[in-house]
Short mmCIF file of C-alpha atoms and ligand atoms in Angstrom, two decimals:
data_model
loop_
_atom_site.label_atom_id
_atom_site.label_comp_id
_atom_site.label_asym_id
_atom_site.label_seq_id
_atom_site.Cartn_x
_atom_site.Cartn_y
_atom_site.Cartn_z
CA MET A 1 -22.08 -1.01 38.79
CA MET A 2 -22.88 2.70 38.83
CA GLU A 3 -26.43 2.09 37.66
CA LYS A 4 -26.84 -0.57 40.34
CA ASP A 5 -25.52 1.81 43.02
CA ARG A 6 -27.86 4.53 41.85
CA ARG A 7 -30.83 2.17 42.03
CA THR A 8 -29.79 1.05 45.48
CA ALA A 9 -29.62 4.69 46.58
CA LEU A 10 -33.07 5.35 45.10
CA ALA A 11 -34.44 2.27 46.85
CA SER A 12 -33.00 3.55 50.15
CA LEU A 13 -34.63 6.94 49.69
CA ALA A 14 -37.88 5.25 48.83
CA GLY A 15 -37.50 3.15 51.96
CA ILE A 16 -37.22 6.32 54.08
CA GLY A 17 -40.38 7.62 52.43
CA LEU A 18 -42.04 4.36 53.33
CA LEU A 19 -41.23 4.78 57.03
CA VAL A 20 -42.32 8.42 57.03
CA ALA A 21 -45.60 7.42 55.48
CA GLY A 22 -46.07 5.02 58.33
CA CYS A 23 -46.63 2.14 56.00
CA ALA A 24 -45.96 -1.23 57.61
CA LYS A 25 -45.08 -2.95 54.32
CA ASN A 26 -41.33 -3.38 54.31
CA ASP A 27 -40.48 -5.88 51.62
CA ALA A 28 -38.33 -4.92 48.63
CA ASP A 29 -41.37 -4.52 46.42
CA GLY A 30 -42.92 -2.11 48.91
CA ALA A 31 -39.91 0.22 48.63
CA LYS A 32 -40.53 0.76 44.93
CA LYS A 33 -44.25 1.25 45.35
CA SER A 34 -43.70 4.07 47.86
CA GLU A 35 -41.72 6.24 45.42
CA GLY A 36 -43.29 9.68 45.44
CA ASP A 37 -46.51 8.03 46.61
CA GLU A 38 -47.89 8.24 43.06
CA ASP A 39 -47.62 6.59 39.70
CA ALA A 40 -45.88 3.54 41.12
CA VAL A 41 -46.60 1.26 38.22
CA THR A 42 -45.00 -2.00 37.17
CA ALA A 43 -43.23 -2.32 33.81
CA ASN A 44 -46.12 -4.07 32.06
CA GLU A 45 -48.73 -1.76 33.52
CA ASP A 46 -46.63 1.12 32.24
CA LEU A 47 -46.39 -0.37 28.74
CA MET A 48 -50.10 -1.24 28.63
CA ARG A 49 -51.32 2.17 29.73
CA GLU A 50 -49.07 3.65 27.04
CA HIS A 51 -51.01 1.45 24.63
CA GLY A 52 -54.13 3.08 26.05
CA VAL A 53 -52.87 6.49 24.92
CA LEU A 54 -52.01 5.08 21.49
CA ARG A 55 -55.44 3.41 21.21
CA ARG A 56 -57.07 6.76 21.78
CA ILE A 57 -55.13 8.06 18.78
CA LEU A 58 -56.27 5.03 16.75
CA VAL A 59 -59.86 5.92 17.66
CA ILE A 60 -59.19 9.43 16.37
CA TYR A 61 -57.85 7.97 13.09
CA ARG A 62 -60.88 5.70 12.64
CA GLU A 63 -63.34 8.51 13.42
CA VAL A 64 -61.63 11.07 11.19
CA ALA A 65 -61.34 8.77 8.15
CA PRO A 66 -65.03 8.82 7.01
CA LYS A 67 -65.26 12.55 7.76
CA LEU A 68 -62.31 13.13 5.46
CA VAL A 69 -64.06 11.30 2.63
CA ALA A 70 -67.35 13.13 3.22
CA ASN A 71 -65.94 16.65 3.60
CA PRO A 72 -62.17 17.11 3.92
CA GLY A 73 -62.53 20.85 4.51
CA ALA A 74 -64.47 20.19 7.72
CA VAL A 75 -61.63 18.19 9.32
CA ASP A 76 -59.26 20.12 11.59
CA ALA A 77 -55.96 19.24 9.89
CA ALA A 78 -53.87 20.77 12.67
CA ALA A 79 -55.62 18.61 15.27
CA LEU A 80 -55.04 15.49 13.16
CA ALA A 81 -51.38 16.48 12.76
CA ALA A 82 -51.14 16.95 16.55
CA ALA A 83 -52.50 13.41 17.05
CA THR A 84 -49.91 12.02 14.65
CA THR A 85 -47.09 14.03 16.23
CA LEU A 86 -48.09 12.59 19.62
CA PHE A 87 -48.05 9.08 18.16
CA GLN A 88 -44.57 9.80 16.80
CA THR A 89 -43.06 11.21 19.99
CA PHE A 90 -44.81 9.06 22.58
CA GLY A 91 -45.54 5.90 20.58
CA GLU A 92 -42.71 5.53 18.09
CA ARG A 93 -39.69 7.30 19.55
CA TYR A 94 -40.36 6.43 23.18
CA HIS A 95 -42.63 3.37 23.60
CA GLU A 96 -41.45 1.46 20.52
CA GLN A 97 -37.82 2.50 20.14
CA MET A 98 -36.68 3.11 23.70
CA LEU A 99 -38.67 0.44 25.52
CA GLU A 100 -39.79 -2.33 23.18
CA GLU A 101 -36.95 -2.41 20.68
CA GLN A 102 -34.14 -1.82 23.18
CA HIS A 103 -35.42 -3.82 26.15
CA ILE A 104 -38.51 -5.97 25.62
CA PHE A 105 -37.97 -7.57 22.21
CA PRO A 106 -34.34 -8.72 22.74
CA ILE A 107 -35.30 -10.42 26.02
CA VAL A 108 -38.39 -12.03 24.53
CA ARG A 109 -36.58 -13.18 21.40
CA LYS A 110 -33.84 -14.81 23.49
CA ALA A 111 -36.41 -16.59 25.67
CA GLY A 112 -37.98 -18.26 22.63
CA GLY A 113 -41.55 -19.54 22.38
CA GLU A 114 -44.68 -17.94 20.90
CA ALA A 115 -43.73 -14.36 21.79
CA ALA A 116 -40.31 -14.71 20.13
CA GLY A 117 -42.07 -15.77 16.94
CA LEU A 118 -43.97 -12.46 16.85
CA VAL A 119 -40.99 -10.12 17.10
CA ASP A 120 -40.18 -9.91 13.38
CA ALA A 121 -43.78 -8.99 12.52
CA LEU A 122 -43.91 -6.45 15.35
CA LEU A 123 -40.71 -4.80 14.12
CA ALA A 124 -41.99 -4.70 10.55
CA GLN A 125 -45.16 -3.02 11.81
CA HIS A 126 -43.15 -0.44 13.77
CA ALA A 127 -41.28 0.37 10.54
CA ARG A 128 -44.46 0.56 8.44
CA GLY A 129 -46.07 2.72 11.09
CA ARG A 130 -43.23 5.22 10.90
CA GLU A 131 -43.62 5.47 7.13
CA ILE A 132 -47.33 6.12 7.55
CA THR A 133 -46.74 8.68 10.28
CA ALA A 134 -44.36 10.61 8.02
CA TYR A 135 -46.98 10.48 5.24
CA ILE A 136 -49.78 11.80 7.49
CA LEU A 137 -47.56 14.64 8.77
CA ASP A 138 -46.67 15.56 5.20
CA ARG A 139 -50.31 15.64 4.08
CA THR A 140 -51.44 17.75 7.04
CA LYS A 141 -48.53 20.19 7.34
CA SER A 142 -50.16 22.95 5.26
CA GLY A 143 -52.98 23.20 7.83
CA ARG A 144 -55.63 21.93 5.45
CA ILE A 145 -56.26 18.65 3.67
CA GLY A 146 -56.63 18.85 -0.08
CA THR A 147 -59.60 17.17 -1.74
CA GLY A 148 -57.21 15.13 -3.88
CA ASP A 149 -55.45 13.71 -0.79
CA ALA A 150 -58.52 13.05 1.33
CA ARG A 151 -59.48 9.54 0.18
CA ALA A 152 -55.94 8.13 0.22
CA LEU A 153 -55.30 9.72 3.61
CA ALA A 154 -58.55 8.24 4.98
CA GLN A 155 -57.60 4.78 3.75
CA THR A 156 -54.14 5.09 5.27
CA LEU A 157 -55.51 6.18 8.65
CA THR A 158 -57.85 3.18 8.69
CA ALA A 159 -55.08 0.80 7.60
CA PHE A 160 -52.81 2.12 10.34
CA ALA A 161 -55.48 1.56 13.01
CA ARG A 162 -56.20 -1.91 11.62
CA MET A 163 -52.49 -2.76 11.90
CA TYR A 164 -51.85 -1.30 15.34
CA GLU A 165 -54.89 -2.74 17.13
CA PRO A 166 -53.78 -6.39 16.81
CA HIS A 167 -50.16 -5.25 17.25
CA ALA A 168 -50.81 -3.77 20.69
CA ALA A 169 -53.22 -6.58 21.62
CA ARG A 170 -50.57 -9.25 20.88
CA GLU A 171 -48.03 -7.31 22.90
CA ASP A 172 -50.45 -6.97 25.84
CA THR A 173 -51.49 -10.61 25.89
CA ILE A 174 -48.42 -12.54 24.66
CA VAL A 175 -45.24 -10.44 24.46
CA PHE A 176 -45.38 -8.49 27.74
CA PRO A 177 -46.35 -11.54 29.83
CA ALA A 178 -43.46 -13.46 28.20
CA PHE A 179 -41.10 -10.58 29.03
CA LYS A 180 -42.22 -10.59 32.67
CA LYS A 181 -41.71 -14.34 32.92
CA ALA A 182 -38.29 -14.22 31.25
CA VAL A 183 -36.74 -11.57 33.52
CA GLY A 184 -37.95 -12.89 36.89
CA ALA A 185 -39.27 -10.83 39.82
CA LYS A 186 -36.07 -8.88 40.56
CA GLY A 187 -35.30 -8.11 36.91
CA TYR A 188 -38.90 -7.06 36.40
CA ASP A 189 -38.76 -4.57 39.28
CA ASP A 190 -35.39 -3.21 38.13
CA LEU A 191 -36.58 -2.74 34.56
CA GLY A 192 -39.74 -1.05 35.82
CA ASP A 193 -37.54 1.48 37.62
CA GLN A 194 -35.39 1.87 34.52
CA PHE A 195 -38.45 2.51 32.34
CA GLU A 196 -39.63 5.23 34.73
CA ASP A 197 -36.17 6.85 34.58
CA ILE A 198 -36.19 6.75 30.75
CA GLU A 199 -39.68 8.28 30.73
CA ARG A 200 -38.70 11.15 33.02
CA ARG A 201 -35.48 11.82 31.10
CA THR A 202 -37.27 11.76 27.74
CA PHE A 203 -40.20 13.98 28.64
CA GLY A 204 -38.84 16.02 31.53
CA GLY A 205 -41.68 14.73 33.72
CA ASP A 206 -44.32 12.04 33.69
CA GLY A 207 -44.60 11.28 29.99
CA PHE A 208 -47.87 9.41 30.45
CA ASP A 209 -49.60 12.32 32.18
CA ILE A 210 -48.31 14.74 29.55
CA ALA A 211 -49.53 12.46 26.74
CA ILE A 212 -52.97 11.99 28.33
CA ASP A 213 -53.44 15.76 28.57
CA LYS A 214 -52.44 16.13 24.92
CA VAL A 215 -54.70 13.38 23.59
CA ALA A 216 -57.66 14.71 25.62
CA ASP A 217 -57.12 18.17 24.13
CA ILE A 218 -56.96 16.73 20.59
CA GLU A 219 -60.17 14.75 21.20
CA ARG A 220 -61.90 17.98 22.27
CA ARG A 221 -60.71 19.78 19.14
CA LEU A 222 -62.05 16.98 16.94
CA GLY A 223 -65.40 16.64 18.77
CA LEU A 224 -64.49 13.18 20.11
CA ALA A 225 -64.25 13.94 23.82
CA ASP A 226 -67.62 12.54 24.95
CA LEU A 227 -67.39 8.84 25.79
CA ASN A 228 -71.21 8.56 25.65
CA ALA A 229 -71.07 9.28 21.93
CA PHE A 230 -69.42 5.87 21.45
CA THR A 231 -72.16 3.85 23.12
CA ALA A 232 -73.63 1.50 20.54
CA PRO A 233 -77.26 2.06 19.54
CA ALA A 234 -79.88 -0.19 21.09
CA VAL A 235 -80.53 -3.43 19.26
CA THR A 236 -83.85 -3.29 17.40
FE1 FE2 B 301 -44.82 -2.48 19.39
FE1 FE2 B 302 -46.33 -1.52 22.18
#
């Protein structure tokens, strides 16, 4: 009841903001979208843009892997460790554990269907990912990557990216839509609010914005900041 009251109070405040802003939209959905006049995202949009941050780390892993094999001394180990730490805090401890494992997966599993059939594999991949994350942090903690570790580390980075790309893609296209359908419009709005609260409590601000700043900085440190550099060569 207390949580419901709190949400009602928040919705009322948001409603006042809506009037002040002079916006004519006055349905229940409009109240949520007026909150702070920024970052009003739905639950699935929130989850999917978090995947965007994680994908940028997967790109880092894929780009660093061949460089590690060619010349491990030339790879900025601290920057790689920062990428992995971001994956751990934003991806594993927040996105996976607080949102997917506590909220999304139980709802989807109960609803049944194709998405429910994916949950065991998704959980196994979360667990394997955490093992790999611990391994990468261990191998990079000295600030340099030893020649003896470079090849195995490169293979592990590539294997992690190979695992997480289909993982996130299945969640985006099957699991999250099933979650949205299972909870209905009201439940979906309420959970969207709840996710935003969890994000602010966890990171002391907008976790997405903080993560984007961090990943952009890591990309700069690793020479991966220029999007043009990823344009495929012309077909000959
Ligand atoms: Fe996941
Ligand atoms: Fe996910």
